[in-house]
Coordinates of C-alpha atoms in Angstrom, one line a residue:
M24 CA 95.6 162.1 128.4
S25 CA 92.4 160.0 128.2
Q26 CA 92.8 157.0 125.5
F27 CA 89.8 157.0 123.3
T28 CA 87.3 154.3 123.6
P29 CA 85.0 153.0 120.8
H30 CA 81.5 153.1 121.2
H31 CA 80.0 149.3 121.5
P32 CA 76.2 148.2 122.2
A33 CA 75.7 147.2 125.7
L34 CA 75.3 143.5 124.7
L35 CA 78.2 141.5 125.1
R36 CA 77.4 138.5 122.7
P37 CA 78.4 134.9 123.5
Y38 CA 81.1 133.4 121.4
S39 CA 81.9 136.5 119.6
K40 CA 85.0 139.4 118.9
P41 CA 83.7 142.0 122.0
A42 CA 85.6 144.7 119.7
N43 CA 83.7 143.7 116.7
P44 CA 80.6 145.5 116.3
D45 CA 79.3 144.0 113.2
V46 CA 76.1 141.9 113.2
I47 CA 73.1 140.2 111.4
R48 CA 70.1 141.2 113.3
I49 CA 67.5 138.5 113.1
V50 CA 64.1 139.6 113.4
R51 CA 61.6 137.1 112.1
G52 CA 61.4 133.3 111.4
K53 CA 59.0 131.1 109.6
D54 CA 59.7 127.3 109.3
A55 CA 63.0 126.9 107.9
L56 CA 63.7 130.7 107.1
V57 CA 64.9 133.7 109.2
F58 CA 64.9 137.4 108.0
D59 CA 67.1 139.9 109.1
D60 CA 66.4 143.8 110.0
Q61 CA 67.7 144.3 106.4
G62 CA 64.7 142.3 104.5
N63 CA 67.4 139.3 103.9
Q64 CA 66.0 135.9 104.0
Y65 CA 68.0 133.0 105.1
I66 CA 67.5 129.3 105.0
D67 CA 68.4 128.4 108.8
G68 CA 70.9 125.6 107.7
M69 CA 72.0 125.3 111.4
G70 CA 68.5 125.1 113.2
A71 CA 69.7 128.3 114.9
L72 CA 72.3 126.9 117.0
W73 CA 72.0 123.1 116.9
Y74 CA 68.3 123.3 118.4
C75 CA 65.3 124.8 116.3
N76 CA 64.0 120.9 115.2
I77 CA 60.4 121.8 114.5
G78 CA 61.4 125.3 112.8
H79 CA 60.6 128.7 113.6
G80 CA 57.2 130.4 114.0
R81 CA 54.9 128.2 115.4
P82 CA 52.2 130.1 117.6
E83 CA 51.1 127.0 119.7
I84 CA 54.3 127.2 122.1
G85 CA 53.7 130.8 122.8
D86 CA 49.9 130.3 123.4
A87 CA 50.4 127.7 125.7
V88 CA 53.2 129.4 127.8
A89 CA 51.5 132.4 127.5
K90 CA 48.3 130.9 129.4
Q91 CA 50.9 129.0 132.2
M92 CA 52.2 132.1 133.0
S93 CA 49.0 134.3 133.1
T94 CA 48.2 131.4 136.0
L95 CA 51.4 130.7 137.6
A96 CA 54.8 131.6 135.6
N97 CA 56.7 129.6 138.0
Y98 CA 57.6 128.4 141.5
H99 CA 60.5 126.7 142.6
C100 CA 60.8 122.8 143.0
F101 CA 63.1 122.9 146.1
E102 CA 61.8 121.0 148.9
P103 CA 58.9 120.6 149.6
F104 CA 57.6 122.5 146.4
T105 CA 56.8 120.8 143.0
S106 CA 54.7 122.2 140.1
E107 CA 52.4 119.9 137.9
P108 CA 53.8 121.2 134.6
A109 CA 57.3 120.0 135.7
E110 CA 56.2 116.9 137.0
Q111 CA 54.3 116.0 133.5
L112 CA 57.2 117.1 131.5
A113 CA 59.5 114.8 133.5
E114 CA 57.0 111.5 133.3
R115 CA 56.7 112.7 129.2
I116 CA 60.6 112.5 129.3
K117 CA 60.7 109.4 131.2
A118 CA 58.1 107.5 128.8
L119 CA 60.4 108.2 125.9
A120 CA 63.8 108.0 127.1
P121 CA 65.6 104.4 126.7
V122 CA 67.1 104.6 130.5
D123 CA 65.3 101.9 132.5
N124 CA 63.3 103.0 135.9
A125 CA 64.6 106.7 135.5
R126 CA 63.7 109.8 137.0
V127 CA 64.4 113.3 135.2
F128 CA 66.4 116.3 137.1
L129 CA 65.4 119.4 135.1
T130 CA 67.2 122.6 134.1
S131 CA 67.7 125.5 132.0
S132 CA 70.3 124.8 129.5
G133 CA 72.3 122.1 128.2
S134 CA 75.5 123.5 130.2
E135 CA 73.8 123.5 133.6
A136 CA 72.5 119.9 132.5
V137 CA 76.2 118.2 132.1
D138 CA 77.2 120.0 135.2
S139 CA 74.3 118.1 136.9
A140 CA 75.3 115.1 135.3
M141 CA 78.9 114.9 136.6
K142 CA 77.7 116.2 140.2
L143 CA 75.0 113.4 140.3
A144 CA 77.6 110.7 139.0
R145 CA 80.0 111.6 141.9
I146 CA 77.4 112.1 144.5
S147 CA 75.6 108.7 143.6
H148 CA 79.2 107.0 144.1
V149 CA 79.6 108.8 147.5
Q150 CA 76.2 107.8 148.7
A151 CA 76.9 104.3 148.0
G152 CA 79.9 104.0 150.1
R153 CA 82.3 104.6 147.1
P154 CA 83.8 108.2 147.8
E155 CA 87.0 107.3 145.9
R156 CA 85.2 107.4 142.4
T157 CA 85.8 110.9 141.3
L158 CA 87.5 110.8 137.7
I159 CA 85.2 111.7 134.7
V160 CA 86.6 110.4 131.6
S161 CA 85.7 112.0 128.3
R162 CA 87.0 112.2 124.8
S163 CA 88.9 114.8 122.6
R164 CA 86.8 116.7 120.3
G165 CA 83.8 116.3 122.7
Y166 CA 81.9 119.4 123.4
H167 CA 79.9 119.8 126.7
G168 CA 78.9 123.3 127.6
V169 CA 80.8 126.0 129.1
T170 CA 80.5 126.2 132.8
Y171 CA 83.5 125.1 134.5
G172 CA 82.3 121.3 134.7
G173 CA 81.5 120.7 131.1
L174 CA 84.4 123.0 130.0
S175 CA 86.8 120.9 132.3
A176 CA 85.6 117.8 130.7
Q177 CA 85.4 118.6 126.8
G178 CA 88.1 117.7 124.5
L179 CA 88.4 121.4 122.7
P180 CA 91.4 123.3 124.1
L181 CA 90.9 126.6 122.5
N182 CA 87.5 126.7 124.4
Q183 CA 89.4 126.1 127.7
A184 CA 92.1 128.6 127.0
G185 CA 92.6 131.5 129.5
F186 CA 89.9 130.3 131.5
G187 CA 92.2 129.6 134.7
P188 CA 92.5 126.5 136.6
L189 CA 89.8 123.7 135.5
L190 CA 88.4 121.0 137.3
T191 CA 90.7 118.4 138.6
D192 CA 89.9 114.6 138.2
I193 CA 89.1 114.6 134.5
I194 CA 91.0 112.7 132.0
N195 CA 90.5 113.3 128.2
V196 CA 91.3 110.5 125.9
P197 CA 91.8 110.5 122.1
A198 CA 88.1 109.9 120.4
D199 CA 87.0 106.7 119.1
D200 CA 90.4 105.2 120.3
D201 CA 89.6 101.9 122.3
E202 CA 92.8 101.0 123.5
A203 CA 93.4 104.5 124.8
M204 CA 90.1 104.1 127.0
A205 CA 90.9 100.6 127.8
T206 CA 93.8 101.8 129.3
V207 CA 92.5 104.3 131.5
F208 CA 90.3 102.0 133.1
V209 CA 93.1 99.2 133.7
E210 CA 95.0 102.1 135.2
H211 CA 91.9 104.0 136.9
G212 CA 88.9 101.4 136.9
E213 CA 88.4 101.7 141.0
Q214 CA 88.7 105.6 140.6
I215 CA 86.5 106.4 137.4
A216 CA 83.2 107.9 138.7
A217 CA 81.8 108.2 134.7
V218 CA 82.6 108.4 131.4
I219 CA 80.9 111.2 129.4
T220 CA 80.4 111.6 125.5
E221 CA 78.1 112.7 123.0
P222 CA 76.4 109.6 120.6
V223 CA 77.6 111.8 117.9
Q224 CA 80.1 114.8 118.7
G225 CA 78.6 117.8 117.5
A226 CA 79.8 121.5 118.2
G227 CA 83.3 119.7 117.8
G228 CA 82.7 119.0 114.2
V229 CA 80.1 116.2 113.6
Y230 CA 82.0 113.2 114.3
P231 CA 80.0 109.8 114.6
P232 CA 81.5 107.1 116.7
T233 CA 83.4 104.4 115.0
D234 CA 81.2 101.0 114.8
G235 CA 81.1 99.4 118.3
Y236 CA 82.7 102.4 120.0
L237 CA 79.7 103.2 122.2
A238 CA 79.1 99.7 123.2
T239 CA 82.6 99.1 124.0
L240 CA 82.4 102.0 126.5
R241 CA 79.1 100.4 128.0
R242 CA 81.3 97.3 128.7
L243 CA 83.9 99.1 130.4
C244 CA 81.8 100.6 132.5
D245 CA 79.7 97.9 133.4
K246 CA 83.0 95.8 134.3
H247 CA 84.8 98.5 136.2
G248 CA 81.3 99.8 138.0
A249 CA 81.4 103.4 136.3
F250 CA 78.6 105.1 134.9
L251 CA 77.8 106.0 131.2
I252 CA 76.8 109.6 130.6
F253 CA 75.1 110.0 127.0
D254 CA 75.4 114.0 126.4
E255 CA 72.2 114.2 124.0
V256 CA 72.1 118.0 124.2
I257 CA 72.3 117.8 120.3
C258 CA 71.3 114.3 119.4
G259 CA 68.1 114.2 121.6
F260 CA 64.6 114.8 120.6
G261 CA 64.9 113.5 116.8
R262 CA 68.1 114.7 115.6
L263 CA 69.4 111.4 114.5
G264 CA 66.1 110.1 113.2
R265 CA 65.3 108.2 116.7
W266 CA 64.2 110.0 119.8
F267 CA 67.6 109.7 121.1
G268 CA 71.1 108.8 120.1
A269 CA 70.9 106.1 122.7
D270 CA 68.2 104.5 120.4
Y271 CA 69.8 105.0 117.1
F272 CA 73.0 103.4 118.6
G273 CA 71.3 100.8 120.7
V274 CA 73.3 101.5 123.6
R275 CA 71.6 102.4 127.1
P276 CA 73.3 105.2 129.1
D277 CA 73.0 105.4 133.2
L278 CA 72.6 109.4 132.7
M279 CA 71.6 111.2 129.6
T280 CA 71.8 115.2 129.2
F281 CA 69.2 117.0 127.0
A282 CA 68.5 120.6 126.2
K283 CA 68.0 122.4 122.7
G284 CA 65.6 120.1 120.8
V285 CA 63.3 119.4 123.9
S286 CA 61.9 122.7 123.2
S287 CA 63.5 123.5 119.9
G288 CA 64.7 126.5 121.7
Y289 CA 61.2 128.2 121.9
I290 CA 62.1 128.6 125.8
P291 CA 65.1 127.7 127.8
M292 CA 65.1 124.1 129.0
G293 CA 67.4 121.2 129.8
G294 CA 68.1 118.1 132.0
V295 CA 69.2 115.0 133.0
V296 CA 67.6 111.5 132.8
V297 CA 69.1 109.5 136.0
G298 CA 69.2 105.8 135.5
A299 CA 68.2 103.2 137.9
K300 CA 72.1 102.6 139.0
V301 CA 72.6 106.4 139.7
L302 CA 69.0 106.5 141.9
A303 CA 70.3 103.2 144.1
G304 CA 73.0 105.5 145.4
L305 CA 70.8 108.6 145.7
E306 CA 67.7 107.0 147.2
A307 CA 69.6 104.8 149.8
D308 CA 69.3 107.2 152.4
P309 CA 65.7 108.4 153.3
G310 CA 67.4 111.2 155.3
F311 CA 69.9 112.3 152.2
L312 CA 69.5 115.9 150.8
L313 CA 70.4 116.3 147.3
R314 CA 72.2 119.8 147.4
H315 CA 72.1 120.8 143.9
G316 CA 69.8 122.5 141.9
H317 CA 68.9 125.6 140.2
T318 CA 66.2 128.6 140.8
Y319 CA 64.6 127.5 137.6
S320 CA 65.2 123.7 137.7
G321 CA 61.4 122.4 136.9
H322 CA 60.6 126.2 135.6
A323 CA 56.6 125.5 135.1
A324 CA 56.1 128.0 131.8
A325 CA 59.3 126.2 130.4
S326 CA 57.9 122.8 131.2
V327 CA 54.9 123.8 129.3
G328 CA 56.6 125.0 126.4
A329 CA 58.7 122.0 125.8
M330 CA 55.5 119.6 126.2
V331 CA 54.0 121.4 123.3
N332 CA 57.3 121.2 121.1
I333 CA 57.6 117.2 122.2
D334 CA 53.7 117.2 120.9
I335 CA 54.5 118.7 117.7
I336 CA 57.6 116.5 117.2
D337 CA 55.2 113.6 117.7
N338 CA 51.7 114.3 116.2
E339 CA 53.3 115.8 113.2
E340 CA 55.7 112.8 112.5
M341 CA 58.9 115.2 112.8
I342 CA 61.6 112.9 113.0
A343 CA 60.7 111.1 110.2
R344 CA 60.5 114.4 108.6
G345 CA 64.1 115.1 109.7
A346 CA 65.8 111.9 108.6
A347 CA 64.3 112.0 105.0
M348 CA 65.6 115.7 105.0
G349 CA 69.1 114.5 106.7
A350 CA 69.4 111.6 104.1
R351 CA 69.0 114.3 101.0
L352 CA 71.3 116.7 102.7
G353 CA 73.6 114.0 103.4
A354 CA 73.6 113.0 99.8
G355 CA 74.1 116.4 98.6
L356 CA 77.1 117.0 100.5
R357 CA 78.7 113.7 99.6
S358 CA 78.3 114.7 95.8
L359 CA 80.4 117.6 96.3
A360 CA 83.0 115.7 97.9
D361 CA 82.9 113.3 94.9
D362 CA 83.5 116.2 92.8
N363 CA 86.4 117.1 94.7
I364 CA 85.5 120.5 95.8
A365 CA 85.4 119.4 99.3
S366 CA 87.1 116.6 100.8
H367 CA 84.5 114.7 102.8
A368 CA 81.2 114.7 104.2
R369 CA 80.2 113.1 107.7
G370 CA 76.9 112.9 109.6
V371 CA 74.0 110.8 110.7
G372 CA 70.5 111.5 110.5
A373 CA 70.0 115.4 110.3
V374 CA 73.2 116.5 111.3
W375 CA 75.8 117.0 108.8
A376 CA 79.3 118.6 108.5
I377 CA 81.5 118.8 105.1
G378 CA 85.5 118.7 105.5
L379 CA 87.1 121.5 103.4
N380 CA 89.8 120.9 101.0
D381 CA 93.1 122.3 102.1
G382 CA 93.7 125.9 102.3
V383 CA 90.0 126.7 102.2
D384 CA 89.1 129.2 105.1
S385 CA 85.9 128.3 106.5
I386 CA 84.9 132.0 107.8
D387 CA 85.2 133.0 103.9
I388 CA 82.9 130.3 103.1
R389 CA 80.5 131.2 105.6
N390 CA 80.2 134.7 104.5
K391 CA 79.8 133.5 101.2
L392 CA 76.8 131.5 102.3
Y393 CA 75.1 134.4 104.2
A394 CA 75.4 136.3 100.9
R395 CA 73.6 133.1 99.0
G396 CA 70.9 133.3 101.8
V397 CA 72.1 130.1 103.8
I398 CA 73.5 130.0 107.7
S399 CA 76.1 127.8 108.2
R400 CA 78.6 127.4 111.2
A401 CA 81.8 127.5 110.1
L402 CA 84.3 125.8 112.2
P403 CA 88.2 124.9 111.5
G404 CA 88.4 123.1 108.2
T405 CA 84.7 122.5 108.5
M406 CA 80.8 123.6 107.7
T407 CA 78.2 122.1 109.6
F408 CA 74.7 122.1 109.3
C409 CA 71.7 121.1 111.6
P410 CA 68.7 122.4 109.8
P411 CA 65.0 122.4 111.2
F412 CA 62.9 119.0 110.2
V413 CA 60.6 121.0 108.4
T414 CA 63.2 122.1 106.0
T415 CA 62.1 121.4 102.3
D416 CA 63.6 119.4 99.3
A417 CA 64.0 122.8 97.3
Q418 CA 65.6 124.6 100.4
V419 CA 68.2 121.5 100.9
D420 CA 69.0 121.6 97.2
H421 CA 69.5 125.5 97.8
I422 CA 71.8 124.7 100.8
I423 CA 74.0 122.6 98.6
D424 CA 73.9 124.4 95.5
A425 CA 75.2 127.8 97.5
L426 CA 77.7 125.5 99.1
A427 CA 79.0 124.4 95.9
D428 CA 79.3 127.8 94.4
S429 CA 80.9 129.2 97.3
L430 CA 83.6 126.6 97.4
K431 CA 84.0 127.1 93.8

């Protein structure tokens, strides 16, 4: 007797329940608004998934990408080839990044960027005659993507559960615990390849670092000969009110991953800014072949799309607009906590979260917000917000009012 199998759509969606067919089908976007196929309008309080910094519906990017595709959509950058758009994007990011004498390795996503940074850190030490340096040190609550490297390094056990053995030589320490990090260096200093951290922990719940914590990481890495990796997949390209989180906190990393805001999600793009200390190992032997890269590393059309996005951020003073929007959003969230209808607010720049009171179900609040025309992301005990920089004052106020009504 055959077992009845329910019908499900062909698309197996990410971070979703495979057996749940319920969807909201988004069909259009304009600035800070998106619209579903039922005609409902939502304020995109999450910038889609932490990435749509410039807002939706900008035709300039599509026009530029289409023009490039009609000439040459892409040709790979494996030796001996390159493409002008990839070279131009790398130069543009190098000029913006607070990493001295850097080069830029391009990928198609943040997860690829994190795995690339981890591999580059390790192979640089090997090439410099330090093959014993294999340990990667990360922090609890950290999110570093879903491929096995970043998954192994992240500090969110629920995301790791069920996927079998993860990478070895990873040490995860409590977030913001200076003593725990210092102890790891005392015990393993000669084996540490790199420390990886988000300047502000994003997908783990929006947790800014404690005062001086990132500078402490810099000092420990310098003292013991390890590299410091900033995972700027969320923080980069203006989210904290500066081009990068490294600018905001005044700490310079040796490697810096990026994605999301580099193209505002209009086209897949990511990468790693690789600093001088790492390059010294990679460039020491003229015969060394870097056996790492992706088919679409340096994709020509994606590079063009990212450059137009950066132009929009720069020319339209988007970073200042985002900082002002974020200040208004943060003030509104803090007011809800002051009124005791939420526990507390936390955030920096234009990325914020509100901690919920005990017993409040974040999924229930998320659904109530949908009904009120606002998109937020629900995490355990937390609602997060990462709106486009173009979100208006009235739209920010609606987010706050809708959240207050939902919580009440």
